[in-house]
Every structure is written in C-alpha cells, then in structure tokens.
mmCIF file of C-alpha atoms and ligand atoms in Angstrom:
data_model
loop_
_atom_site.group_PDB
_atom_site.id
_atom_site.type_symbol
_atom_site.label_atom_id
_atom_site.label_comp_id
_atom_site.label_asym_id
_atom_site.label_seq_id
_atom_site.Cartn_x
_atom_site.Cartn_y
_atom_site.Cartn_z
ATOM 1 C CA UNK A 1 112.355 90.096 114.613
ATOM 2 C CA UNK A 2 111.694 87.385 117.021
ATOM 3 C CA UNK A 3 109.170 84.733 115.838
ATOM 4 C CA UNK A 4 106.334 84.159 117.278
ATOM 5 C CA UNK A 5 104.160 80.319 117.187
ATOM 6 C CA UNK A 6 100.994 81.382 118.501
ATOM 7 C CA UNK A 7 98.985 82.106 115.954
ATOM 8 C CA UNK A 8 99.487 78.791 114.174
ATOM 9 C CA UNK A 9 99.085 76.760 117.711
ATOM 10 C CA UNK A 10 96.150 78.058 118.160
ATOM 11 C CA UNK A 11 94.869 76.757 114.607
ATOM 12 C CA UNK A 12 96.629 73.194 115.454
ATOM 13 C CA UNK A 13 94.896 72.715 118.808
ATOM 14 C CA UNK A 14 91.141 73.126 117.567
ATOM 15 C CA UNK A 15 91.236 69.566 115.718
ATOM 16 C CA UNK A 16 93.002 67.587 118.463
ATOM 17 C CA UNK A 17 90.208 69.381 121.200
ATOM 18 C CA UNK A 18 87.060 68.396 119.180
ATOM 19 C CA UNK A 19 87.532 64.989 120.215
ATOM 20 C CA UNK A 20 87.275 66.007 123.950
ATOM 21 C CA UNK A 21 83.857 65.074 125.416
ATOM 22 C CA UNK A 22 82.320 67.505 127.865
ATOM 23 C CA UNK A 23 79.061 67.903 129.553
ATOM 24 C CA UNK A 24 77.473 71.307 129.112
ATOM 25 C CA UNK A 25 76.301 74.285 126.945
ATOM 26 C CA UNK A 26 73.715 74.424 124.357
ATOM 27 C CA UNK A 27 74.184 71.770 122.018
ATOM 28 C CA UNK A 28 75.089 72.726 118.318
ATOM 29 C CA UNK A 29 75.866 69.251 115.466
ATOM 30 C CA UNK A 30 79.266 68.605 115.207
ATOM 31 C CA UNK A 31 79.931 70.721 112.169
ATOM 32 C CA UNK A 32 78.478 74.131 113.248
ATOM 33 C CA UNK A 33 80.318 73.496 116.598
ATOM 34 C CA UNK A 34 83.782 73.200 114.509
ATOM 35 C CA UNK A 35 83.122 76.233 112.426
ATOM 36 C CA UNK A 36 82.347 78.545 115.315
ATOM 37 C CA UNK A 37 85.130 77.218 117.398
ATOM 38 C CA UNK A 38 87.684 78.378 114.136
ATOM 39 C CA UNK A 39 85.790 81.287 113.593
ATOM 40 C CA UNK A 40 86.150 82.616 117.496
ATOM 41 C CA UNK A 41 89.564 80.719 117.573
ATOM 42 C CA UNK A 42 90.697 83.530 114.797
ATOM 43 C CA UNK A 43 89.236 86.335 116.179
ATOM 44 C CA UNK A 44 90.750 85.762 119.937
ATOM 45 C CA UNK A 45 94.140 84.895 118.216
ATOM 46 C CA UNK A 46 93.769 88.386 117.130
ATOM 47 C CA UNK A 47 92.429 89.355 120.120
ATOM 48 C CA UNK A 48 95.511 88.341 121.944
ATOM 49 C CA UNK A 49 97.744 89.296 119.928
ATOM 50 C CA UNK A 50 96.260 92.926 120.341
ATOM 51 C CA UNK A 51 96.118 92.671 123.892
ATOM 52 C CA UNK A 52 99.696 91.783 124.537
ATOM 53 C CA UNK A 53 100.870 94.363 122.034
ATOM 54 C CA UNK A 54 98.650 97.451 123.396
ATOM 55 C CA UNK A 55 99.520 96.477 126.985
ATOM 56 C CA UNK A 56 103.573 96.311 126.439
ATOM 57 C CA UNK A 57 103.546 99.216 124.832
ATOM 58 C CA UNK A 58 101.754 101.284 127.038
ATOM 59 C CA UNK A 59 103.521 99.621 129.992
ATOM 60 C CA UNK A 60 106.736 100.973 127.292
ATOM 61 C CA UNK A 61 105.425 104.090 126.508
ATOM 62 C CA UNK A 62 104.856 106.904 129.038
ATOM 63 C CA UNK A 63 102.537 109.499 128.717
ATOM 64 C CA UNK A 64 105.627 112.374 128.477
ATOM 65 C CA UNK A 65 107.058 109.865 125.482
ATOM 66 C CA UNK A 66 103.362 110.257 123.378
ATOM 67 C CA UNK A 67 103.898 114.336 124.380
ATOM 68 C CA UNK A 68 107.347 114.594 123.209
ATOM 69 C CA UNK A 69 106.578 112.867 120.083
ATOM 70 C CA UNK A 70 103.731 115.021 119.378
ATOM 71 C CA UNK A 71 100.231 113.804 120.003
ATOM 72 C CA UNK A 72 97.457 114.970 122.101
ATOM 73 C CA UNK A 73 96.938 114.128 125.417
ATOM 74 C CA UNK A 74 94.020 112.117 124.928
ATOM 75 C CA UNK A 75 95.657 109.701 122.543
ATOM 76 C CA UNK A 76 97.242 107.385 125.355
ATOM 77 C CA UNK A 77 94.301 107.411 126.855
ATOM 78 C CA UNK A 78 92.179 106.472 123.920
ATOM 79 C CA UNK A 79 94.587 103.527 123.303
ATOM 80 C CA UNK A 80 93.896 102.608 126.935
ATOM 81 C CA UNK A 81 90.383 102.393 125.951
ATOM 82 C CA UNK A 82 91.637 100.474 122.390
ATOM 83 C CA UNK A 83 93.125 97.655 125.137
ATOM 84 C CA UNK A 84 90.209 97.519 128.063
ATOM 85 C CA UNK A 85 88.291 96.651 124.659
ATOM 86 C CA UNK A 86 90.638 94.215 123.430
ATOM 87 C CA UNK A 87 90.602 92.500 126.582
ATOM 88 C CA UNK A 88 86.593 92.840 126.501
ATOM 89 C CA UNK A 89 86.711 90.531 123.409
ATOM 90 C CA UNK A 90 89.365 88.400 124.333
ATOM 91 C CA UNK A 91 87.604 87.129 127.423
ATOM 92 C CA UNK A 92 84.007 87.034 125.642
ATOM 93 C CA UNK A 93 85.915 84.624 123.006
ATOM 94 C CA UNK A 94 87.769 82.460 125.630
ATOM 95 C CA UNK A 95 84.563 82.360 127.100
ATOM 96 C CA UNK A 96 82.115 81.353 124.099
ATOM 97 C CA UNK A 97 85.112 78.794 122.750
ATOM 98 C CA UNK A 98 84.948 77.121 126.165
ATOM 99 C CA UNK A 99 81.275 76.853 126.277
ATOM 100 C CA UNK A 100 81.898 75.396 122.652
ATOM 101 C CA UNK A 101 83.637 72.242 124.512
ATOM 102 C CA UNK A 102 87.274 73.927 123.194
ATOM 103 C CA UNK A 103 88.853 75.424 126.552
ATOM 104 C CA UNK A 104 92.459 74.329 125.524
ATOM 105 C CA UNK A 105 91.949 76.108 121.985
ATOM 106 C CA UNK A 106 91.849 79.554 124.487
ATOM 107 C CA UNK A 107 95.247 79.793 125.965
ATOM 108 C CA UNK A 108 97.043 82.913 125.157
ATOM 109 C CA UNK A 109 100.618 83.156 123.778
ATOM 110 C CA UNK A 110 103.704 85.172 124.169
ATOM 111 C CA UNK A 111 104.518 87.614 122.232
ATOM 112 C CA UNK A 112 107.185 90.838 121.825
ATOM 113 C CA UNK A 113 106.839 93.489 119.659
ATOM 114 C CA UNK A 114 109.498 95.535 117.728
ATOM 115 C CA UNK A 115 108.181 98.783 119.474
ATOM 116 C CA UNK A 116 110.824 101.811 120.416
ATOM 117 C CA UNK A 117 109.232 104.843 119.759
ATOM 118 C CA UNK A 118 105.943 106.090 120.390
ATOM 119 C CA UNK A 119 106.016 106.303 116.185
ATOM 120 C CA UNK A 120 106.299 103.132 115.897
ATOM 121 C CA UNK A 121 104.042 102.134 118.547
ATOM 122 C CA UNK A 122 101.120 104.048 116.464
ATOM 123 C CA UNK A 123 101.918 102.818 113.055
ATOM 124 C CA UNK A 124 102.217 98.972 114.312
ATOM 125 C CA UNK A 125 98.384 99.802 115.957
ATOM 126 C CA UNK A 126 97.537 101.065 112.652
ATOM 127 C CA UNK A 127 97.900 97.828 110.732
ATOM 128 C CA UNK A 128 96.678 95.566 113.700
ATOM 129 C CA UNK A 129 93.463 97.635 113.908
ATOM 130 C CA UNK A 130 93.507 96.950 109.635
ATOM 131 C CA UNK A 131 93.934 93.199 110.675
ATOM 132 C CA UNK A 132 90.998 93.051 113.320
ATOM 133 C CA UNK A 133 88.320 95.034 110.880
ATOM 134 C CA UNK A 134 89.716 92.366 108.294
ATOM 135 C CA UNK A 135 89.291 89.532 110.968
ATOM 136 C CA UNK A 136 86.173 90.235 112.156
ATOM 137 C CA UNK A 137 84.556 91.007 108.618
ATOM 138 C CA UNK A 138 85.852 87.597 107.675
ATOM 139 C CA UNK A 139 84.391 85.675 110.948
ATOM 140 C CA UNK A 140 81.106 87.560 110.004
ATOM 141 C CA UNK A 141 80.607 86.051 106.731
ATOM 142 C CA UNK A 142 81.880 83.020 107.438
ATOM 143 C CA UNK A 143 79.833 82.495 110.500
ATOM 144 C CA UNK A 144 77.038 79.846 111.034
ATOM 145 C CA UNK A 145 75.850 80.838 113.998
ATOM 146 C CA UNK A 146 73.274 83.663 114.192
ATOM 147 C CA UNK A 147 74.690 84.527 117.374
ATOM 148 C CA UNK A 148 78.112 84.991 116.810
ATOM 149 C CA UNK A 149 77.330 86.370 113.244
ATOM 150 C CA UNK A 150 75.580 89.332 115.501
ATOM 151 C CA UNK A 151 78.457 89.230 117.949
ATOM 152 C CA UNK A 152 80.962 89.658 115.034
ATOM 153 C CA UNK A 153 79.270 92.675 113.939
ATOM 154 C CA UNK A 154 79.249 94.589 116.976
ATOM 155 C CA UNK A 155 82.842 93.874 117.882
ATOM 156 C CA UNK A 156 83.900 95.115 113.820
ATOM 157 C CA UNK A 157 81.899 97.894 114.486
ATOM 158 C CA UNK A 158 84.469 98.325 117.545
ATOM 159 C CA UNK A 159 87.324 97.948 115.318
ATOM 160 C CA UNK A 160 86.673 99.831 112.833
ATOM 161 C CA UNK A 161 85.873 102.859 115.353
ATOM 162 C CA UNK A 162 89.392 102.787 116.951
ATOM 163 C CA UNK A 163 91.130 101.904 113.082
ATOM 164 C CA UNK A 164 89.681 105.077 112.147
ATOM 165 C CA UNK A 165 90.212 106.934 115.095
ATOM 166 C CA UNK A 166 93.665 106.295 114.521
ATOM 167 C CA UNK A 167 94.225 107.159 110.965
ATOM 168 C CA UNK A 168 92.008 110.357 111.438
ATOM 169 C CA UNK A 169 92.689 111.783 115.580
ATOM 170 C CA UNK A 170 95.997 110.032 115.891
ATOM 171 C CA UNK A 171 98.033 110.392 112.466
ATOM 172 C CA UNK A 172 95.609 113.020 111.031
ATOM 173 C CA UNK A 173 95.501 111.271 107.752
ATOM 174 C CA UNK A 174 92.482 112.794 106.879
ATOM 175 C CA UNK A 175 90.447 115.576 108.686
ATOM 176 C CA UNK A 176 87.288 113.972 108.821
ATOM 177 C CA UNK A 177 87.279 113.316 112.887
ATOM 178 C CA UNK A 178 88.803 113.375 116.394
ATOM 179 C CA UNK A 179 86.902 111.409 117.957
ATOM 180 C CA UNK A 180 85.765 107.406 118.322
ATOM 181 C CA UNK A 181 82.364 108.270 117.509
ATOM 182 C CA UNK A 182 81.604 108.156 113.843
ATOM 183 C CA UNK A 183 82.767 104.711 112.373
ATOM 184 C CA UNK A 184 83.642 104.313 108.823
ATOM 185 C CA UNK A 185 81.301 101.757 106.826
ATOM 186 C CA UNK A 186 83.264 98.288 107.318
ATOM 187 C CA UNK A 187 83.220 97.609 103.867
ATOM 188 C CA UNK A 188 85.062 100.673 103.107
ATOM 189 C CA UNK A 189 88.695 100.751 103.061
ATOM 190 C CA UNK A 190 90.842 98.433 104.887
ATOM 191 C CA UNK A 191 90.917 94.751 102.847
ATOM 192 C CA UNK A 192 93.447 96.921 101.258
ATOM 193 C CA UNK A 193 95.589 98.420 104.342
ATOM 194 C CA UNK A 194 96.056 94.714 105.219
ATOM 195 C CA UNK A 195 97.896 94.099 101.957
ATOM 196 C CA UNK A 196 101.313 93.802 102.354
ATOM 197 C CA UNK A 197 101.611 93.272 106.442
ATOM 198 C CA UNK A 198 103.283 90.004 107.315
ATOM 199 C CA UNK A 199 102.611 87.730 110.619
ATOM 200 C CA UNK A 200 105.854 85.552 111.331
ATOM 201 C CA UNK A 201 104.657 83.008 113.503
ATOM 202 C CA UNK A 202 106.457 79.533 114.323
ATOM 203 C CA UNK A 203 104.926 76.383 114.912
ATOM 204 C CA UNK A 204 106.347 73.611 117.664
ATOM 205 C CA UNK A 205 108.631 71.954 115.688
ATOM 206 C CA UNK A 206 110.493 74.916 114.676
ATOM 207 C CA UNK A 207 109.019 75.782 111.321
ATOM 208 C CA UNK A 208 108.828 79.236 110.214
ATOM 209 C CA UNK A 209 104.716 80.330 108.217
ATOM 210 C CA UNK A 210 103.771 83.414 107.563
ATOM 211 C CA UNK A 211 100.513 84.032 108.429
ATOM 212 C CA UNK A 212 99.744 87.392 108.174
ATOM 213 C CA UNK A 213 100.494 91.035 110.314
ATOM 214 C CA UNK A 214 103.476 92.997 111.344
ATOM 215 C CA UNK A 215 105.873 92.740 109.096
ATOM 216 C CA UNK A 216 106.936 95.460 107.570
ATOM 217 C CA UNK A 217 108.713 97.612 110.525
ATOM 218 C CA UNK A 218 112.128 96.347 110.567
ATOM 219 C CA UNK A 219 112.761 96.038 106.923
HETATM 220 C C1 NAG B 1 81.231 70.909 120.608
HETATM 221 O O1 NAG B 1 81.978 69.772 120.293
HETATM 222 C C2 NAG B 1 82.702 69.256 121.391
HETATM 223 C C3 NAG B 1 83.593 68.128 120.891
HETATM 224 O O2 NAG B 1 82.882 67.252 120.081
HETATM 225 C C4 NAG B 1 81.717 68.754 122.431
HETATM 226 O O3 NAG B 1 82.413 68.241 123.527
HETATM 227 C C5 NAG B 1 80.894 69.957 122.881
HETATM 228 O O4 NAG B 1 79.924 69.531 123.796
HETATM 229 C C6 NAG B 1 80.201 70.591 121.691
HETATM 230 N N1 NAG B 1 79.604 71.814 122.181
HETATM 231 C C7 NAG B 1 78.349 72.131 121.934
HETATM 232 C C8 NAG B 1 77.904 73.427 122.518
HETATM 233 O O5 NAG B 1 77.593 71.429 121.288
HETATM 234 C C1 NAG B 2 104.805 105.878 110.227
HETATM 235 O O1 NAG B 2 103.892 105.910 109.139
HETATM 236 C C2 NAG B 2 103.996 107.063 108.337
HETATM 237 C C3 NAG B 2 102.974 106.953 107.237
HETATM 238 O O2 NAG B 2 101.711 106.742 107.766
HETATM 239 C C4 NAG B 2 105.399 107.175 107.757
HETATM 240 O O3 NAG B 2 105.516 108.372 107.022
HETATM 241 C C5 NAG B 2 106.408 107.156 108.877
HETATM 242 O O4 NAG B 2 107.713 107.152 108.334
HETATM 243 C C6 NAG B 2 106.221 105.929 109.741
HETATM 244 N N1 NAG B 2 107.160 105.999 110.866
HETATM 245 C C7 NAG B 2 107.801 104.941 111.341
HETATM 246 C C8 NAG B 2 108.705 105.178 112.492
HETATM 247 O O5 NAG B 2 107.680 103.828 110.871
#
C-alpha cells in the first residue's frame, strides 16, 4: 500500500501558519482562531482525502464495470453526487480556514487508492463515509464557534445520508431504504464501523503514523 503524508502535514502546518499576520476577516482571540482552524483543518483533510478517492475511482470505474458487478444504475450516479458534495465541503473549508488567516494549512495532497474492482471501490467508500460521520461528529463537539458548530451539523447530516445510502441502496445491508433521503440519527451506529480502519500516512522526514482509515483492504 503506498503511504500517504498528507494527513499528518496538514496537522504540522497549522502551528507554523498561526504566526502569519494577515489583514482581514472577522476577528476571533487567538485561541478560538486555533481551535477552529484544527477543527476545519480535520474535516477538509477528510474532505480531500474523499475527493481524490471518489474522483479516481470514478475516473477508474465505468459505468458498464458498476453493471457487470451488479448494482443499479443509479449507484454511479449517486456517488457522483457523494463527490460534487465532497468537493462542496472541501472548498467551503479551504475557504473558512483562509478567512481564519491559515491559507497554507488548505493545500490538498496526493493520494492513490488500492481500488480494482468496483467491490472494492464500494467497500473502501463504506468506511470513508464511517470516517466523515465520525469526523464531523467530532468537529461538532469540539467546536467553539457557533458558526462552524452549525456548519458541522449540516455537513454530518450530509454524511451520514450518503453512509447510509450506501450500506442500505448500495450493499443492501439492511432493507430499510434506496434512497439519500432518510438519514440515520448521527449518534447511531458508526463510532463503531470506524473501529478497526487504519490511515497510513507519512510525514516529511520519512516516518511512518497511523492515523486512522483504509487499512484493512490489502491484508
Ligand atoms: C487568526 O490568527 C491568525 C494568526 O494569528 C491571524 O493572522 C488571523 O487574522 C486570525 N483570524 C481571525 C479571523 O481572527
Ligand atoms: C466487501 O464487503 C463485504 C461485507 O460488507 C464482504 O463480504 C466482501 O467480501 C467485501 N469485498 C471485498 C472485495 O473486499
């Protein structure tokens, strides 16, 4: 499995860039302005993450390969609408963390994912939907800001639609419903799912941490 660094870059930068004076944007004291700019720094590393890993494999991933493996039509077309929202969140994150003062805490990583089959594909999007509900019910407790704390809510409320679409429309695990519309309560569920799903991620001087996601597929 190739290693990835971003996740604990990301994390690294945000110290460094509070020192970095800028100009504008509603003014918050120094420590609510640190807290928010980990909390968003988190989510977006999630964020990212997601994006790169929905768009690769869709870009993998035709819609004859999700036919042939078994699944509706509309599924690769609901995880289209899984990555337009992804990309929704990443660029309202990138765009709160640089009104924060924290621009250079925003830039995206590279990543490659150990996707082959359309099987795969689905069960990987399974565990990083687990990670996002987990990410964003974290960020909304932990957050200081009334603002975010609302923004949090609305984009778990995402998460959890399209981790539950999947389990339900996508691998049928239960028969409850096909469709994005009726989300499962956030508290219900998925701290659990998350258990056992390993992030390898590499920092710049070429040590190995797990962090947390993946994991899993390859062994
Ligand atoms: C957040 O902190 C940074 C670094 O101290 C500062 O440049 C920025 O203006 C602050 N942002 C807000 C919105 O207060
Ligand atoms: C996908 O997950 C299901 C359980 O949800 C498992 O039975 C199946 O073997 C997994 N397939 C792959 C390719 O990992």
């Amino acid at each position: 499995m190739k290693l990835s660094r971003c996740l604990t870059i990301l994390a690294a930068l945000l110290p460094i860039t509070l020192a970095a004076p800028t100009a504008s944007g509603r003014r918050q004291d120094g420590a609510t302005n640190d807290s928010s700019s980990r909390v968003l720094g988190d989510a977006l590393s999630v964020e990212q993450l997601a994006v790169s890993f929905y768009d690769s494999s869709l870009a993998l991933l035709s819609a004859d390969d999700f036919r042939a493996a078994g699944y509706a039509d509309g599924v690769r077309q609901g995880y289209e609408q899984v990555l337009e929202s992804a990309k929704a969140h990443s660029d309202y994150l990138v765009g709160e963390i640089t009104n924060l003062g924290h621009a250079d805490a925003a830039v995206g990583c590279d990543y490659t994912f150990p996707v082959k089959t359309t099987e795969d594909f689905v069960n990987m999007s399974e565990k990083l939907q687990a990670l996002a509900v987990s990410t964003y019910a974290g960020g909304r407790d932990r957050s200081q800001s009334d603002t975010y704390t609302t923004a949090f809510g609305k984009m778990l409320d995402d998460e959890t639609r399209y981790a539950s679409w999947i389990s339900t429309a996508v691998k049928h695990e239960d028969s409850a419903d096909t469709s994005f519309k009726s989300p499962l309560s956030s508290r219900q569920g998925f701290p659990d799912t998350v258990n056992g799903i390993v992030v390898y991620s590499q920092n710049e001087c070429g040590t190995t941490t797990v962090t947390g996601f993946l994991g899993g597929l390859n062994n």
